[in-house]
PDB file of C-alpha atoms in Angstrom:
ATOM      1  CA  UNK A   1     122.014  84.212 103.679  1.00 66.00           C
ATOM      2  CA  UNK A   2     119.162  82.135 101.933  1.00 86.00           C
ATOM      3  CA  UNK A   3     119.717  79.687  99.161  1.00 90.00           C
ATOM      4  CA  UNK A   4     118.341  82.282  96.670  1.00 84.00           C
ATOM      5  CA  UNK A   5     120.018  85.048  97.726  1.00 81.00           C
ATOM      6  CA  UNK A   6     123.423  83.185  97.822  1.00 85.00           C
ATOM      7  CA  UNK A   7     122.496  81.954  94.448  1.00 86.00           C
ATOM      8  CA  UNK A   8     121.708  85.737  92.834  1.00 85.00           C
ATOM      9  CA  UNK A   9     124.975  86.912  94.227  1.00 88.00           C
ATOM     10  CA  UNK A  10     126.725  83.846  92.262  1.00 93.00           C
ATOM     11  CA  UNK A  11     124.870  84.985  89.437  1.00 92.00           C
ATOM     12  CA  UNK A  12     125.917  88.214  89.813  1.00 94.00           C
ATOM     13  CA  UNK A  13     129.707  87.381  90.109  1.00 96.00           C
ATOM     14  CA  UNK A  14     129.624  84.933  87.419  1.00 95.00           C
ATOM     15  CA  UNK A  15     128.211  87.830  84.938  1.00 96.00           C
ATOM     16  CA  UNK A  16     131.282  90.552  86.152  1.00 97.00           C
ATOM     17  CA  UNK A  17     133.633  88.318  85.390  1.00 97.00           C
ATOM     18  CA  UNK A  18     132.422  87.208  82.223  1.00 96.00           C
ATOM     19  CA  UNK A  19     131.912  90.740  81.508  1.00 97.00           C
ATOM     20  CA  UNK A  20     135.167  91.832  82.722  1.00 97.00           C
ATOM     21  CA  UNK A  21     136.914  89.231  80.021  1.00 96.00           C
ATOM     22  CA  UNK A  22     134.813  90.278  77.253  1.00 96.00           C
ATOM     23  CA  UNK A  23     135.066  94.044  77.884  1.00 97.00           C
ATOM     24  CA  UNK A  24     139.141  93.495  78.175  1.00 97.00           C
ATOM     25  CA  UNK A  25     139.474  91.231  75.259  1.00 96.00           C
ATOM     26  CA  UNK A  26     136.609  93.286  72.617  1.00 96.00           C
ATOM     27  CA  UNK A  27     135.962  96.083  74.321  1.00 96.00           C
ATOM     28  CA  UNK A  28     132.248  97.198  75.417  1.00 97.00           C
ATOM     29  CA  UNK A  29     130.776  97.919  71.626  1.00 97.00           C
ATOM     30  CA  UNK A  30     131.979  94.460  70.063  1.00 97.00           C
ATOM     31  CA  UNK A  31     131.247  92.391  73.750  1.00 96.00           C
ATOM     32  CA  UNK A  32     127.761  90.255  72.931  1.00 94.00           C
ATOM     33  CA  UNK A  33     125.407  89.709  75.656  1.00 93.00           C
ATOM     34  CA  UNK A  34     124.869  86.475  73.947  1.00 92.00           C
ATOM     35  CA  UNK A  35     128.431  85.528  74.251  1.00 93.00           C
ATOM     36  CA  UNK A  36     128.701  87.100  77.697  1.00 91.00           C
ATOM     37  CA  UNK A  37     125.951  85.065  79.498  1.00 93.00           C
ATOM     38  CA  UNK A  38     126.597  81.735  77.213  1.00 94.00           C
ATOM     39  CA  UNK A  39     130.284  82.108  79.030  1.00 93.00           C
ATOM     40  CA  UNK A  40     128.758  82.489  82.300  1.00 93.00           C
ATOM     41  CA  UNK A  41     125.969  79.878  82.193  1.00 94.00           C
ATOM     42  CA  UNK A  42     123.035  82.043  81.929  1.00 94.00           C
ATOM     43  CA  UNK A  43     120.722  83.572  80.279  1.00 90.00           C
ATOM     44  CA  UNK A  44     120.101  87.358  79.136  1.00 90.00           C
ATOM     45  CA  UNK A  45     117.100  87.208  81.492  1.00 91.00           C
ATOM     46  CA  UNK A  46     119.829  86.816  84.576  1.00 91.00           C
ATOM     47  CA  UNK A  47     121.771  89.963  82.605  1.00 92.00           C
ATOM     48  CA  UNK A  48     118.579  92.681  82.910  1.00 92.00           C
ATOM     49  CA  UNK A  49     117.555  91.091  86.143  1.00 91.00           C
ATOM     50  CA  UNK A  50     120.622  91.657  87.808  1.00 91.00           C
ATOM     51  CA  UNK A  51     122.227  94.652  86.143  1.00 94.00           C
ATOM     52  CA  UNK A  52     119.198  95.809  83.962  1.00 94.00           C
ATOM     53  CA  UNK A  53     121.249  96.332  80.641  1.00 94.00           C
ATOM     54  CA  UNK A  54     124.339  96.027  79.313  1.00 95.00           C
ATOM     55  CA  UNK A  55     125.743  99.932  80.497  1.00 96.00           C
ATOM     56  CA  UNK A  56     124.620  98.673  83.776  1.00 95.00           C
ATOM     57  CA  UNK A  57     126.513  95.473  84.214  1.00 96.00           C
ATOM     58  CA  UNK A  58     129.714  97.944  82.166  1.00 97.00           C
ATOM     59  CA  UNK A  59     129.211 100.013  84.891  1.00 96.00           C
ATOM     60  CA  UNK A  60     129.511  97.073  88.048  1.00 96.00           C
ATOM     61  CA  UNK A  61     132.783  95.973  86.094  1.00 97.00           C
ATOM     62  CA  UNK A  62     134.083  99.756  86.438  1.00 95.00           C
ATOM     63  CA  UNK A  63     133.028  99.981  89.854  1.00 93.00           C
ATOM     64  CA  UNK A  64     134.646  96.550  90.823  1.00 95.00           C
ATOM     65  CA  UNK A  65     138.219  97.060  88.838  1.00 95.00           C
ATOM     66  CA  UNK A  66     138.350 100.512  90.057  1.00 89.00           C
ATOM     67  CA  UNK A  67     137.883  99.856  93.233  1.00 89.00           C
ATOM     68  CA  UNK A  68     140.988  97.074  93.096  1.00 93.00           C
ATOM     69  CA  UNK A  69     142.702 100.125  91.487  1.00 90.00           C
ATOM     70  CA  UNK A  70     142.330 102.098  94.895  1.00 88.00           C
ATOM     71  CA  UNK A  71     143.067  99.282  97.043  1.00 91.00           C
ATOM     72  CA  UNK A  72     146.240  98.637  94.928  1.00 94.00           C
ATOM     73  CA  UNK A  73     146.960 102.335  95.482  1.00 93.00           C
ATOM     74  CA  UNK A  74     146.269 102.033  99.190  1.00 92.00           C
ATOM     75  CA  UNK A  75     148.487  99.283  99.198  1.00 95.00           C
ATOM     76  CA  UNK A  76     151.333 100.916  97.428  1.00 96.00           C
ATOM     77  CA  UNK A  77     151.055 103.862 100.369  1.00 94.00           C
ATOM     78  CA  UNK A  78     151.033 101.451 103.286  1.00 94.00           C
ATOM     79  CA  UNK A  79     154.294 100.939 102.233  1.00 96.00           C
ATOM     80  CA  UNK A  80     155.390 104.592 102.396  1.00 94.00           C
ATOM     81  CA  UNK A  81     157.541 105.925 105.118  1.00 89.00           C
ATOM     82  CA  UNK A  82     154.792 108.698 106.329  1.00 93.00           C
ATOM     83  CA  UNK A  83     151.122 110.016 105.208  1.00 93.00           C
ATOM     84  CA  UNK A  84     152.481 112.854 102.869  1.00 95.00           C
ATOM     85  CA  UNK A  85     154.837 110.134 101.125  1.00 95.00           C
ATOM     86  CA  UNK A  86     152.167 107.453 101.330  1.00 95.00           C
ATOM     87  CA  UNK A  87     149.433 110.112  99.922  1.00 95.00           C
ATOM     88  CA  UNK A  88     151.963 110.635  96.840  1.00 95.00           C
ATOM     89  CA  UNK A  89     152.830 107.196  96.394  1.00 96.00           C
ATOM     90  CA  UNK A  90     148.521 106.359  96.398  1.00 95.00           C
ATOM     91  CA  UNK A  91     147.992 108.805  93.181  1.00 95.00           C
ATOM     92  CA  UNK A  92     151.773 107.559  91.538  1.00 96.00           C
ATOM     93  CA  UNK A  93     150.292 103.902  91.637  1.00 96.00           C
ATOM     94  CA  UNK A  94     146.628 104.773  90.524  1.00 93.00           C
ATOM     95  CA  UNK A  95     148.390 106.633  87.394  1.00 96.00           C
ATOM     96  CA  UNK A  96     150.804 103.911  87.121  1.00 96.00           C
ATOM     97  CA  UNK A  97     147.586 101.113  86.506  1.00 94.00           C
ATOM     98  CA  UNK A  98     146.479 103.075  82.917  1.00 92.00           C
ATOM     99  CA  UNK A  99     149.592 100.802  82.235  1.00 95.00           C
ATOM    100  CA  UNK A 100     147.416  98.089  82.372  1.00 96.00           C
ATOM    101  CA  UNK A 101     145.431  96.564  79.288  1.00 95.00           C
ATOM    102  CA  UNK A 102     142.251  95.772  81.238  1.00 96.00           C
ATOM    103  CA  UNK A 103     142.394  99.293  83.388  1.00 95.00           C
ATOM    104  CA  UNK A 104     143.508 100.903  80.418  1.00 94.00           C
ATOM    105  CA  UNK A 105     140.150  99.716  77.898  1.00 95.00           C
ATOM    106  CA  UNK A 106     137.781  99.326  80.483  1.00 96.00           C
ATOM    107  CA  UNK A 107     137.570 102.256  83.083  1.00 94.00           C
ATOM    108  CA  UNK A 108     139.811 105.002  81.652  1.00 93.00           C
ATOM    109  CA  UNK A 109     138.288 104.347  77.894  1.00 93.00           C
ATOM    110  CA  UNK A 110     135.039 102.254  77.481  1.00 96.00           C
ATOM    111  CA  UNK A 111     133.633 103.478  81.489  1.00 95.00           C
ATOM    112  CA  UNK A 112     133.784 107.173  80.189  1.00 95.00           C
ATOM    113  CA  UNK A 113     132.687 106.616  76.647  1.00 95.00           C
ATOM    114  CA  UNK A 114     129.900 105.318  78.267  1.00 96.00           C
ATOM    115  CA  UNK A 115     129.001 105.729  81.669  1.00 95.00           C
ATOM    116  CA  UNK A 116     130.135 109.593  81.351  1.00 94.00           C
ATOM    117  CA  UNK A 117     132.124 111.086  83.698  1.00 90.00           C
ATOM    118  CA  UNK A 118     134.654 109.415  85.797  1.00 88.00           C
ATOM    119  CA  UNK A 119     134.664 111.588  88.942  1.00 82.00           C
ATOM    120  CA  UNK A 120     130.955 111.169  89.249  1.00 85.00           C
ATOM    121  CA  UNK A 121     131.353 107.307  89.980  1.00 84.00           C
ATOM    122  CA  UNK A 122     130.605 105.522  93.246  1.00 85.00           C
ATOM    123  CA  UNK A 123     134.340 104.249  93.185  1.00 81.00           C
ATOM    124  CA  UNK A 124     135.729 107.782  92.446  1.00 81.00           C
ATOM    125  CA  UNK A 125     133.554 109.375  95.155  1.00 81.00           C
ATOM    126  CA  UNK A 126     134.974 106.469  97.785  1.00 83.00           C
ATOM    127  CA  UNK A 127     138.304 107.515  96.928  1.00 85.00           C
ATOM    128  CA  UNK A 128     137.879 111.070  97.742  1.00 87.00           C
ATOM    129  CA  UNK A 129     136.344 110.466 100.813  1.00 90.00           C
ATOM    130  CA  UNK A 130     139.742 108.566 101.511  1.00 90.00           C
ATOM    131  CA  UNK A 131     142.259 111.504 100.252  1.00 93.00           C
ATOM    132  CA  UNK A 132     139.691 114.076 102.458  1.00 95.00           C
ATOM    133  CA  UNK A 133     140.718 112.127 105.133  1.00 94.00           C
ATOM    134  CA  UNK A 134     144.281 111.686 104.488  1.00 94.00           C
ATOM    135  CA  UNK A 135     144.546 115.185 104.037  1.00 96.00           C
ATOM    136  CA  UNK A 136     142.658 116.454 107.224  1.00 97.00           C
ATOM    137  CA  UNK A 137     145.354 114.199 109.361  1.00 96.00           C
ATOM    138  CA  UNK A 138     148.183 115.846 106.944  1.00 97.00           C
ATOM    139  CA  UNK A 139     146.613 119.865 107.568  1.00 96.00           C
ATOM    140  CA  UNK A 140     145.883 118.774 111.689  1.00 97.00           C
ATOM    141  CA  UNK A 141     149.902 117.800 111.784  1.00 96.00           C
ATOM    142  CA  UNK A 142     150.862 121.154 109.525  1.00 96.00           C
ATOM    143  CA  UNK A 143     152.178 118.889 107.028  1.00 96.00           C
ATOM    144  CA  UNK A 144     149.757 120.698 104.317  1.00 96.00           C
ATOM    145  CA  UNK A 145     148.457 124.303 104.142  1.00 96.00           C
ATOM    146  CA  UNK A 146     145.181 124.827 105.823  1.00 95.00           C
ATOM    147  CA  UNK A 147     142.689 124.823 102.380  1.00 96.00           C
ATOM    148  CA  UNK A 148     139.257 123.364 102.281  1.00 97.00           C
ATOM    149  CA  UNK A 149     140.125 119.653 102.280  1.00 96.00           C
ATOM    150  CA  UNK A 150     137.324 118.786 100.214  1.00 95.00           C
ATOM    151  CA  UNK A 151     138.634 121.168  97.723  1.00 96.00           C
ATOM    152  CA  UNK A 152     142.086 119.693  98.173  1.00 96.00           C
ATOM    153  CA  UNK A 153     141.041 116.635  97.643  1.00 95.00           C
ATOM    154  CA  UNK A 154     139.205 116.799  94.424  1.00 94.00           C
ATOM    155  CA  UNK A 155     142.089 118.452  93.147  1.00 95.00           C
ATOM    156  CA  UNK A 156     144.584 115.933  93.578  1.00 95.00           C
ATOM    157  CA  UNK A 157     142.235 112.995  92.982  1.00 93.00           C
ATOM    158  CA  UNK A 158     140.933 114.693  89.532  1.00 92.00           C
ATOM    159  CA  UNK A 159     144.958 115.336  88.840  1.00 95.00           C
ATOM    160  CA  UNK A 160     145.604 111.423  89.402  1.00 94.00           C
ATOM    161  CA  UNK A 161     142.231 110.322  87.549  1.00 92.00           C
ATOM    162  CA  UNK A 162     142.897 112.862  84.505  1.00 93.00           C
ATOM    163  CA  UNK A 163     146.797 111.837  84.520  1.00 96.00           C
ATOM    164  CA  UNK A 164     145.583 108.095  84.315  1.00 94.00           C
ATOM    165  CA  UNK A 165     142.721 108.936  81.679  1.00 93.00           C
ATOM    166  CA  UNK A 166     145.411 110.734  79.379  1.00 94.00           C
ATOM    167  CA  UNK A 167     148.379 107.885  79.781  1.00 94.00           C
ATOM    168  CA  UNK A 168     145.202 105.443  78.611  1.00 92.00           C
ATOM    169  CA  UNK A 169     144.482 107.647  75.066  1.00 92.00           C
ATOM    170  CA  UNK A 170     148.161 108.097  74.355  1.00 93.00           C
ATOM    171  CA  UNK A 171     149.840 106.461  71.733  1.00 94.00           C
ATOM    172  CA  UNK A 172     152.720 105.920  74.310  1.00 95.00           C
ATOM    173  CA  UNK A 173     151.673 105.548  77.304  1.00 94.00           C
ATOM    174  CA  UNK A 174     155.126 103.518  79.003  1.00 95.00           C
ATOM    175  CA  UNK A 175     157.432 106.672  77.697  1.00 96.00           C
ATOM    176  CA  UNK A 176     154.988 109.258  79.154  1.00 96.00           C
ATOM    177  CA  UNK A 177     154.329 107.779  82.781  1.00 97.00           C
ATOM    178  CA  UNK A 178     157.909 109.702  83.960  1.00 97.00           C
ATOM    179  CA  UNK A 179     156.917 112.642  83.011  1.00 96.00           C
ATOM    180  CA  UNK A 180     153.448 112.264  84.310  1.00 97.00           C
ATOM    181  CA  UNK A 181     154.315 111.381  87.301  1.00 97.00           C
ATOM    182  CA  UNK A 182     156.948 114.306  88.069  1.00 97.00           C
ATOM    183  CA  UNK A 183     154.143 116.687  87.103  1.00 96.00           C
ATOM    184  CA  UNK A 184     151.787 114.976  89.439  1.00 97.00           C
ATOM    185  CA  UNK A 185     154.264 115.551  92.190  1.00 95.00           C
ATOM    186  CA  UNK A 186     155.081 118.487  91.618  1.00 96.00           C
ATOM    187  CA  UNK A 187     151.474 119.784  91.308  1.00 95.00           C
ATOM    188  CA  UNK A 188     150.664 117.969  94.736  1.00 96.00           C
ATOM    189  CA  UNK A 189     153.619 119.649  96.643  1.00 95.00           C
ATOM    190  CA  UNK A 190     151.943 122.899  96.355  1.00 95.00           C
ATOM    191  CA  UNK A 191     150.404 121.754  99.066  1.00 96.00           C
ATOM    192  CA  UNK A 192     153.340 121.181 101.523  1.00 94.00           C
ATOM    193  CA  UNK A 193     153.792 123.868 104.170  1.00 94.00           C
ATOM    194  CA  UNK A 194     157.195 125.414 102.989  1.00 84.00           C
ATOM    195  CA  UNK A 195     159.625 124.758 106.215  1.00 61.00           C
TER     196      UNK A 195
END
């Protein structure tokens, strides 16, 4: 990689996480641009160039935390004992991070607000690709009914994006994750081929 281009990408990263602070700490209406480059060493001119405005670099911070979010999630699975239990685990820990101060202003309050709606995201979409999968292996080994895994898949992604999204705007989010959660199981074993 060249000097410049090695030096944009710094750039780049040096604006997300400036932006990512000032989005946690203010939220994405009080966050300045003024502020928010001063903190990261550069100008506003390095701001437009790289993410032309400020919903622009809002929505590289969404894309970048919610993409942690899945790989947390992923994570979390790995762990599981097989791919049904790991696929249930995957949305429990996704809904478990609206827990989270930074998840909980940034990408399930301020990235909709905003940048509209959540399942139209790059990040989103990546996901879904990944439960698609999951759930082709899971209907191959008759683990799952035979539906249109696409189908499927939005489904039980929108049910672990909308669980998160409603944990975030609640005025008690802790007391309301148990609950949450057994619905969201209990919605995804519809799928399970009854043995």
């Amino acid at each position: 990689m060249s000097i410049r281009l090695t030096k944009m990408a710094e750039n780049r990263e040096k604006l997300i996480a400036a932006a990512r602070k000032a989005f946690a700490q203010q939220g994405y209406a009080a966050a300045s641009m003024d502020n928010l480059t001063a903190e990261a060493g550069l100008t506003r001119g390095a701001l437009y160039h790289n993410f032309g405005d400020k919903r622009g670099l809002l929505a590289a911070v969404v894309d970048q935390i919610d993409s942690e979010m899945a790989d947390y999630a992923k994570s979390v699975g790995a762990k599981a004992g097989n791919a049904w239990q790991a696929l249930l685990a995957e949305g429990a820990a996704y809904i478990e991070k609206a827990l989270d101060p930074e998840v909980q202003r940034i990408v399930l309050l301020d990235g909709p607000a905003v940048l509209g709606d959540p399942s139209q995201w790059p990040s989103q979409n990546r996901c879904l690709q990944s439960t698609k999968a999951t759930l082709e292996q899971l209907m191959a080994n008759g683990i799952v009914k035979a539906v249109d895994p696409e189908a499927a898949a939005m489904l039980l992604n929108g049910a672990a994006l909308n669980a998160a999204l409603w944990l975030a705007s609640s005025a008690n989010p802790q007391a309301m994750l148990p609950k949450t959660l057994e619905a969201f199981n209990l919605l995804a074993s519809g799928f399970l081929v009854k043995g």
